[in-house]
GROMACS .gro file of C-alpha atoms in nm:
model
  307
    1UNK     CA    1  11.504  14.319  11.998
    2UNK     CA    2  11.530  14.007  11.746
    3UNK     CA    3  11.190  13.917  11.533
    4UNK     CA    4  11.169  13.573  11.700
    5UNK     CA    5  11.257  13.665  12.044
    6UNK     CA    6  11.006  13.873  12.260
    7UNK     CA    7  11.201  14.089  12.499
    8UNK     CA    8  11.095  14.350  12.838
    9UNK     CA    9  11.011  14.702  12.655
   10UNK     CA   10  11.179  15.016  12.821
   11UNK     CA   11  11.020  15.319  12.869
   12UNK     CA   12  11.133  15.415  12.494
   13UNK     CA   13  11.022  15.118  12.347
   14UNK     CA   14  10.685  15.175  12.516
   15UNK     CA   15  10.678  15.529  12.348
   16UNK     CA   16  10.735  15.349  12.001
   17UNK     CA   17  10.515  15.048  12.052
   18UNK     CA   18  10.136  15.304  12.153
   19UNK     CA   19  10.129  15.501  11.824
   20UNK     CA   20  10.144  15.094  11.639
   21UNK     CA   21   9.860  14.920  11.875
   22UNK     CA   22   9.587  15.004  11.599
   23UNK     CA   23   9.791  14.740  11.330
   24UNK     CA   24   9.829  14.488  11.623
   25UNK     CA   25   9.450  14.415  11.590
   26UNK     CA   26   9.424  14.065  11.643
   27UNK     CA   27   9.352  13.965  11.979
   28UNK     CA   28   9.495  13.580  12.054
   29UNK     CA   29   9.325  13.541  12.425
   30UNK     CA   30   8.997  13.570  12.574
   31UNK     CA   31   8.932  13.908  12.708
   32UNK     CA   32   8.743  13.952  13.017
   33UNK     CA   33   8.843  14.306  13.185
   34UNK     CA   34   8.645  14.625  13.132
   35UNK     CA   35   8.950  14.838  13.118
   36UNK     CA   36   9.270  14.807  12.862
   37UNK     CA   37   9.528  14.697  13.052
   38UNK     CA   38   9.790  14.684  12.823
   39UNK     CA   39   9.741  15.061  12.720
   40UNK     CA   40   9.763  15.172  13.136
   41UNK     CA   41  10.061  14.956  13.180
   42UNK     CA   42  10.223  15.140  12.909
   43UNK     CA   43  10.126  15.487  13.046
   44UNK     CA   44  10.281  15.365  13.347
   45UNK     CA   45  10.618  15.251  13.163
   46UNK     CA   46  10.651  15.597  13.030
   47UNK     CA   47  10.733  15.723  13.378
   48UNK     CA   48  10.384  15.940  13.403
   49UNK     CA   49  10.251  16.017  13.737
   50UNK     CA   50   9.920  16.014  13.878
   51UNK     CA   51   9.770  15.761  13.704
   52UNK     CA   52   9.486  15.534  13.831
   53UNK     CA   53   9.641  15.251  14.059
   54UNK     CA   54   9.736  14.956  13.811
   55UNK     CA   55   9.841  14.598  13.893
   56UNK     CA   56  10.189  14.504  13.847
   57UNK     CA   57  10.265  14.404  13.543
   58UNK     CA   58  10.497  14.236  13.263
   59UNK     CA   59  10.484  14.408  12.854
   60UNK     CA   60  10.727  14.209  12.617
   61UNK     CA   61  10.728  14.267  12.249
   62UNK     CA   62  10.849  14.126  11.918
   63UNK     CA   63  10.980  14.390  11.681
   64UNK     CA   64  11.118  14.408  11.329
   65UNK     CA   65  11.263  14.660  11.264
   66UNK     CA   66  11.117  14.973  11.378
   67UNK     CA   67  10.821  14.790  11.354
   68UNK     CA   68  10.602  14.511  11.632
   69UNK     CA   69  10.522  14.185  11.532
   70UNK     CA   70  10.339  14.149  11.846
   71UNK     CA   71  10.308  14.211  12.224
   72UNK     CA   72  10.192  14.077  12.546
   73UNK     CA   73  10.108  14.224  12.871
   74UNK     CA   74  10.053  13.955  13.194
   75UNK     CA   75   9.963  14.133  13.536
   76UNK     CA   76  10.032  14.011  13.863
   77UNK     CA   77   9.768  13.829  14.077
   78UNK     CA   78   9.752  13.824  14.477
   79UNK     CA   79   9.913  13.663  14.630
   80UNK     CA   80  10.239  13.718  14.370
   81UNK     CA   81  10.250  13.332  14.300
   82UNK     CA   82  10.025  13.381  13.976
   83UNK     CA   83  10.004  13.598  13.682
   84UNK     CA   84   9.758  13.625  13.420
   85UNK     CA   85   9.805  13.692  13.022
   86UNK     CA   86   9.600  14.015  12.979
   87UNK     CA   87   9.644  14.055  12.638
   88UNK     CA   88   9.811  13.923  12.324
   89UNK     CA   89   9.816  14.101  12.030
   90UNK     CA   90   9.960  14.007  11.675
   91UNK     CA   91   9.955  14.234  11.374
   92UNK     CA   92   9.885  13.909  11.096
   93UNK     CA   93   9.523  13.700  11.122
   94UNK     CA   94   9.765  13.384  11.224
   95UNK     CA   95  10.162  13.404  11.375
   96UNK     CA   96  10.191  13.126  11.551
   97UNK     CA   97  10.604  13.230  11.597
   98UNK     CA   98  10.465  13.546  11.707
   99UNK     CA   99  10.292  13.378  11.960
  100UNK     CA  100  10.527  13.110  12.117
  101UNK     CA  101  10.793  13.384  12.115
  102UNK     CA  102  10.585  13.650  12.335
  103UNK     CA  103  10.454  13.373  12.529
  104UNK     CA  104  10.798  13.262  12.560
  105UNK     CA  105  10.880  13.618  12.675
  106UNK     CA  106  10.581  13.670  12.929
  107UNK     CA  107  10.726  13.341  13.085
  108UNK     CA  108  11.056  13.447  13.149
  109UNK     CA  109  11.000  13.778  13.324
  110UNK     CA  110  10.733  13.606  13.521
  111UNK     CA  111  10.995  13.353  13.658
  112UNK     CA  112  11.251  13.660  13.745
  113UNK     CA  113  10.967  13.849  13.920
  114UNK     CA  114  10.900  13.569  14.134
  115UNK     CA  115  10.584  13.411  13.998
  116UNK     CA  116  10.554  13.070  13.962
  117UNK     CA  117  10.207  12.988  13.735
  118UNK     CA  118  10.093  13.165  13.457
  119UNK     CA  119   9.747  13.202  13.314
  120UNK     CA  120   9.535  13.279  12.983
  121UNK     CA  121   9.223  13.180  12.881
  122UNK     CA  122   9.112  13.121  12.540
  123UNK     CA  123   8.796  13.046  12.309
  124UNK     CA  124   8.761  12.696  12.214
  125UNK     CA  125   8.836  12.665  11.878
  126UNK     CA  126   9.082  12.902  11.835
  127UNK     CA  127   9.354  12.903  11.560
  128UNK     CA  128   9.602  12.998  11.758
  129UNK     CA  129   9.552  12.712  11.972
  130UNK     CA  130   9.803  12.457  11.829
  131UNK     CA  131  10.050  12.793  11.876
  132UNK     CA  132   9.934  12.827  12.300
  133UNK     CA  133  10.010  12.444  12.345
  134UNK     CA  134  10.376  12.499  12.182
  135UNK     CA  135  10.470  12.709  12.433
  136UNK     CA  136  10.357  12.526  12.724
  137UNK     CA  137  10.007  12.599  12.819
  138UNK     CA  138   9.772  12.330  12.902
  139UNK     CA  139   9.390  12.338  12.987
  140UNK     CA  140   9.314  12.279  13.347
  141UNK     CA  141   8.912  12.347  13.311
  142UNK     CA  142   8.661  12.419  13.033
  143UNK     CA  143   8.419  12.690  13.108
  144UNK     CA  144   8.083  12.759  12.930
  145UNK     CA  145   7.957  13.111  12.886
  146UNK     CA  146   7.565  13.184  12.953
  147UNK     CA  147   7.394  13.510  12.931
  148UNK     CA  148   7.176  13.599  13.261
  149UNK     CA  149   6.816  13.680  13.154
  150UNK     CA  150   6.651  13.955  13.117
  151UNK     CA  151   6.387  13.866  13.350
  152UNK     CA  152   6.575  13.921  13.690
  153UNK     CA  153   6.515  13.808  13.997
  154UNK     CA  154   6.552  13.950  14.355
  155UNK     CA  155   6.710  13.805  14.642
  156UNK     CA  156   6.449  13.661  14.904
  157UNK     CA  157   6.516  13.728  15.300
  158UNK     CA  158   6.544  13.405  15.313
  159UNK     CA  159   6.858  13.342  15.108
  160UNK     CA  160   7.120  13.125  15.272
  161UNK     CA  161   7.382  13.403  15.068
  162UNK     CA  162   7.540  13.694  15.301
  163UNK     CA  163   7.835  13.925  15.161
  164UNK     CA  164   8.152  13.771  15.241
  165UNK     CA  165   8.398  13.899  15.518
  166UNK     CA  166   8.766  13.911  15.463
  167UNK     CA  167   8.747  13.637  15.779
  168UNK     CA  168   8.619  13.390  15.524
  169UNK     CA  169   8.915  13.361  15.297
  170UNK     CA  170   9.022  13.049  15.442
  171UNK     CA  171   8.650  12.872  15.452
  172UNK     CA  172   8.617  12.985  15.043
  173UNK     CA  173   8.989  12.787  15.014
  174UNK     CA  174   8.825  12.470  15.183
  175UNK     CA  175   8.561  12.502  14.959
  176UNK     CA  176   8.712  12.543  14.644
  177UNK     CA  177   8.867  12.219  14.779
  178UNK     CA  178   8.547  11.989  14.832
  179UNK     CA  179   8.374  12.155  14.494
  180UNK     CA  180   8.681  12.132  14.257
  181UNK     CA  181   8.782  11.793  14.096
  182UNK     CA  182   9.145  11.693  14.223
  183UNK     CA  183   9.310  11.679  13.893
  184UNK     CA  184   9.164  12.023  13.797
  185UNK     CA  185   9.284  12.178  14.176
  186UNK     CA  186   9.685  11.998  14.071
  187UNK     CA  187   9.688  12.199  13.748
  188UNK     CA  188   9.526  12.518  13.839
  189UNK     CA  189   9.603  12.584  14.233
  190UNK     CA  190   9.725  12.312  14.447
  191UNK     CA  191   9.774  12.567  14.751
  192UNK     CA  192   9.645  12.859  14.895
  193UNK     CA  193   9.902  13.115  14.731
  194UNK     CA  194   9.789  13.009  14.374
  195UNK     CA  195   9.419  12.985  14.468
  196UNK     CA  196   9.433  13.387  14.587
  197UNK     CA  197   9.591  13.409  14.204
  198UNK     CA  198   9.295  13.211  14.069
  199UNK     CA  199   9.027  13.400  14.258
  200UNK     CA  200   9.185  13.705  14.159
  201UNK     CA  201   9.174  13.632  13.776
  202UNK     CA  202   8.781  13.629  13.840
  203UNK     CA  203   8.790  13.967  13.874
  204UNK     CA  204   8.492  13.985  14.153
  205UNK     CA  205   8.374  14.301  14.302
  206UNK     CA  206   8.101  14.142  14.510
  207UNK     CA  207   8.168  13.799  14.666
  208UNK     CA  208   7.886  13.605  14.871
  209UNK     CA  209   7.880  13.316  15.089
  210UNK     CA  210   7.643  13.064  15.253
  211UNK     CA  211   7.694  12.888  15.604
  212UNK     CA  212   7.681  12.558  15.632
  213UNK     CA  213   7.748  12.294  15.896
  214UNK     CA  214   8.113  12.277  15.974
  215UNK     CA  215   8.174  12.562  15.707
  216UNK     CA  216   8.097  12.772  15.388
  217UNK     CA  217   7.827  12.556  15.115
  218UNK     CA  218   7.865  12.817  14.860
  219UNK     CA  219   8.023  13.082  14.760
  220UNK     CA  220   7.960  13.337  14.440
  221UNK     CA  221   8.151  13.612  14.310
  222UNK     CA  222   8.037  13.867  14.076
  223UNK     CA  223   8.248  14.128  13.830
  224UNK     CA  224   8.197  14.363  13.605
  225UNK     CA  225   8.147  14.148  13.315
  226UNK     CA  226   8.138  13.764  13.529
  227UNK     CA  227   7.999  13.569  13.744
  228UNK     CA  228   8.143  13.249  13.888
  229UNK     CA  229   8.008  13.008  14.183
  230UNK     CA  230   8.172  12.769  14.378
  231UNK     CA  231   7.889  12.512  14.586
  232UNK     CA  232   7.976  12.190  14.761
  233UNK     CA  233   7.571  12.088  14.758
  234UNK     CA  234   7.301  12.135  14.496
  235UNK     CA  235   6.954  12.133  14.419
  236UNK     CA  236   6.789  12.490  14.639
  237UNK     CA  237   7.140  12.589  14.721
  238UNK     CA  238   7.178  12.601  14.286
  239UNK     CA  239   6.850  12.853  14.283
  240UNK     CA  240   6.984  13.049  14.565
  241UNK     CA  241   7.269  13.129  14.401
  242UNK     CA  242   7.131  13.222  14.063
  243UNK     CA  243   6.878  13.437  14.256
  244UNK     CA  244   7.212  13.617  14.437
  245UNK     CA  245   7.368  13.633  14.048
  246UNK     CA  246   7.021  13.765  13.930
  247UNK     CA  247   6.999  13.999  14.198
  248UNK     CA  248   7.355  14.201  14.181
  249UNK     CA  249   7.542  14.121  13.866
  250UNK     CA  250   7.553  14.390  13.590
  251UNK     CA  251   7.226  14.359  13.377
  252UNK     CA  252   7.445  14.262  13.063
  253UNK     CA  253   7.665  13.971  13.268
  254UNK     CA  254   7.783  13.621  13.188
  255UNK     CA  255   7.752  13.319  13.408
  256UNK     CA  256   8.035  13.128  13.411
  257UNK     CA  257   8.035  12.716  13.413
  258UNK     CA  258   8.322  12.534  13.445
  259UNK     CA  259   8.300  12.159  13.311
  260UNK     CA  260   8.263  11.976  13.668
  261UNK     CA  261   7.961  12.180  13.737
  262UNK     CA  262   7.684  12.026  13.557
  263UNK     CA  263   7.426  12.102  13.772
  264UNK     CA  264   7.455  12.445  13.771
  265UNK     CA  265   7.457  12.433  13.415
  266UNK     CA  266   7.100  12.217  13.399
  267UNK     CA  267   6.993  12.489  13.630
  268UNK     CA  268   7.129  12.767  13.405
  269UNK     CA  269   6.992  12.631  13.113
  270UNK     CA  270   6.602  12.525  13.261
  271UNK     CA  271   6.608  12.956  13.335
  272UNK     CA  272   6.655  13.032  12.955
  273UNK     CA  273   7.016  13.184  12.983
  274UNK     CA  274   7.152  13.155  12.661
  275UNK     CA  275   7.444  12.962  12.563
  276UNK     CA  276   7.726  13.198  12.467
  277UNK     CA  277   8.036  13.000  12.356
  278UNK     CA  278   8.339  12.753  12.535
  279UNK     CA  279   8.665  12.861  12.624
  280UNK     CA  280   8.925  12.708  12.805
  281UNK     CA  281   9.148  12.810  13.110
  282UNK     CA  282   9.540  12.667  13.079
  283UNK     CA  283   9.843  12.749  13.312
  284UNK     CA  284  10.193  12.724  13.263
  285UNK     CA  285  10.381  12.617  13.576
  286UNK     CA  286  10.736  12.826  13.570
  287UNK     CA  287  10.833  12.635  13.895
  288UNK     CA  288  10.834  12.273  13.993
  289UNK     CA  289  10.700  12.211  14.352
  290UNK     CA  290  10.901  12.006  14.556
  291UNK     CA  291  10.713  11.823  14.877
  292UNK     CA  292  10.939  11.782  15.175
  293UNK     CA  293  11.160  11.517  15.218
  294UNK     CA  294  11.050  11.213  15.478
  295UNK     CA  295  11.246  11.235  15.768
  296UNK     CA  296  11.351  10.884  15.896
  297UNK     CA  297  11.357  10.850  16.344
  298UNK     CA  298  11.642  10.817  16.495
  299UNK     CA  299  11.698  10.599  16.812
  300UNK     CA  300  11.796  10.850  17.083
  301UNK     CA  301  12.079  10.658  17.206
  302UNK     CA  302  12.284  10.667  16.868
  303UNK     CA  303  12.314  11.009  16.930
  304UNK     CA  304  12.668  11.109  17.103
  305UNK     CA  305  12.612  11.286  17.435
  306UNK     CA  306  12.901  11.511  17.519
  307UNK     CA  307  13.066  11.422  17.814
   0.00000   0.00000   0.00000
């Protein structure tokens, strides 16, 4: 394994790399999952059995030595399209060779496992930005972090918001079509496959819909940590939903903006959640998309009829 090249850990590089994770204590991305990914997936390398079900994932590593400079885990997303960076983990305050090399790394056992976007998120600001836009990632969408309030409130019988059925995957698609901007939709998921991926990387436990004419009007999912809403309308739809986030999301949870919704932010802010920080959401597209190719007609009698 060179210093400047990340490379796929075996199962005995894995046994090396665990005992080292407390020097590797810088964390480059945003972190958003309640459990550690990166140590599972390496439980899982090690060829131990019955283990709680983990995603599918990708572990590359820069070593010197006997030694890491760094490692990266990505997991797989559904749909197998997109993968998101889990973690990133550096052993010096700044490495930004470190960096493009496991990123580098990530990318290139994503493209031989099929996937064809990658993921990370990461908080505005960052030092190691300059380092993420080296090796290819761009921002398709800026999302603000609020904290819900401590005053809570509970859903009415007369919220528009029922839990969603597996039947209204397609309607939350079209959705995410009318509430999303175009150029954020190109970057991020311009079909279904990488929209599952997307959804998926919100890590919801609880998803809710409402009904509207000729289709779904809203749509929020909730995790362990997040919240994220998706509405074509606003102004009693907005309060709806907040009331549905109030009402199920973990007492300690963030509401998550992204830049194009500014009326859910206005709403957000008028109920006193408080502002937590920015960070940004890039992808790294490992395949280009090609459309098909026009076909021209053909006059039928310039085709030659066997005789």
């Amino acid at each position: 394994m060179s210093e400047r090249v990340a490379e796929a850990l075996s199962p005995i590089d894995a046994a090396t790399l665990w005992p080292q994770l407390h020097r590797l204590d810088t964390e480059v991305i945003a972190l958003r999952g309640g459990q550690n990914l990166l140590i599972s997936s390496g439980l899982a390398a090690t060829g131990i059995t019955r283990l709680p079900k983990v995603p599918r994932t990708a572990v590359v590593g820069v070593r010197r030595g006997l030694s890491y400079r760094g490692v990266a885990v990505a997991r797989q997303l559904a749909g197998g399209a997109g993968w998101d960076v889990a973690s990133l983990r550096i052993g010096r305050p700044k490495d930004d060779e470190a960096v493009v090399a496991l990123l580098a790394g990530l990318s290139r056992e994503v493209a031989l496992r099929g996937g064809r976007i990658l993921y990370l998120r990461y908080a505005e600001g960052s030092p190691h930005g300059a380092a993420l836009r080296r090796a290819g990632f761009y921002a398709s969408r800026v999302e603000r972090l609020y904290a819900l309030r401590s005053e809570r409130a509970e859903a009415t019988p007369n919220n528009p918001f029922r839990p969603a059925q597996r039947s209204d995957r397609a309607g939350i698609f079209r959705l995410y079509c009318r509430a999303v901007p175009e150029p954020v939709r190109r970057n991020e998921a311009p079909g279904l496959q990488e929209f599952r991926a997307v959804l998926d990387s919100f890590d919801c436990e609880q998803e809710f819909v409402a009904d509207g004419d000729g289709g779904l009007i809203g749509w929020a999912g909730l995790g362990e940590r997040e919240a994220h809403l998706l509405l074509a309308e606003g102004g009693s739809l907005i309060e709806a939903a907040l009331d549905v986030v109030e009402a199920h999301a973990p007492r300690h949870g963030t509401l998550v903006v992204a830049e194009h919704q500014p009326a859910i932010e206005t709403a957000a802010q008028a109920r006193g959640y408080p502002a937590l920080g920015v960070r940004l959401m890039c992808a790294r597209r490992l395949a280009e998309a090609e459309t098909l190719k026009e076909v021209a007609a053909v006059p039928v009698e310039s085709f030659p009829v066997p005789q």
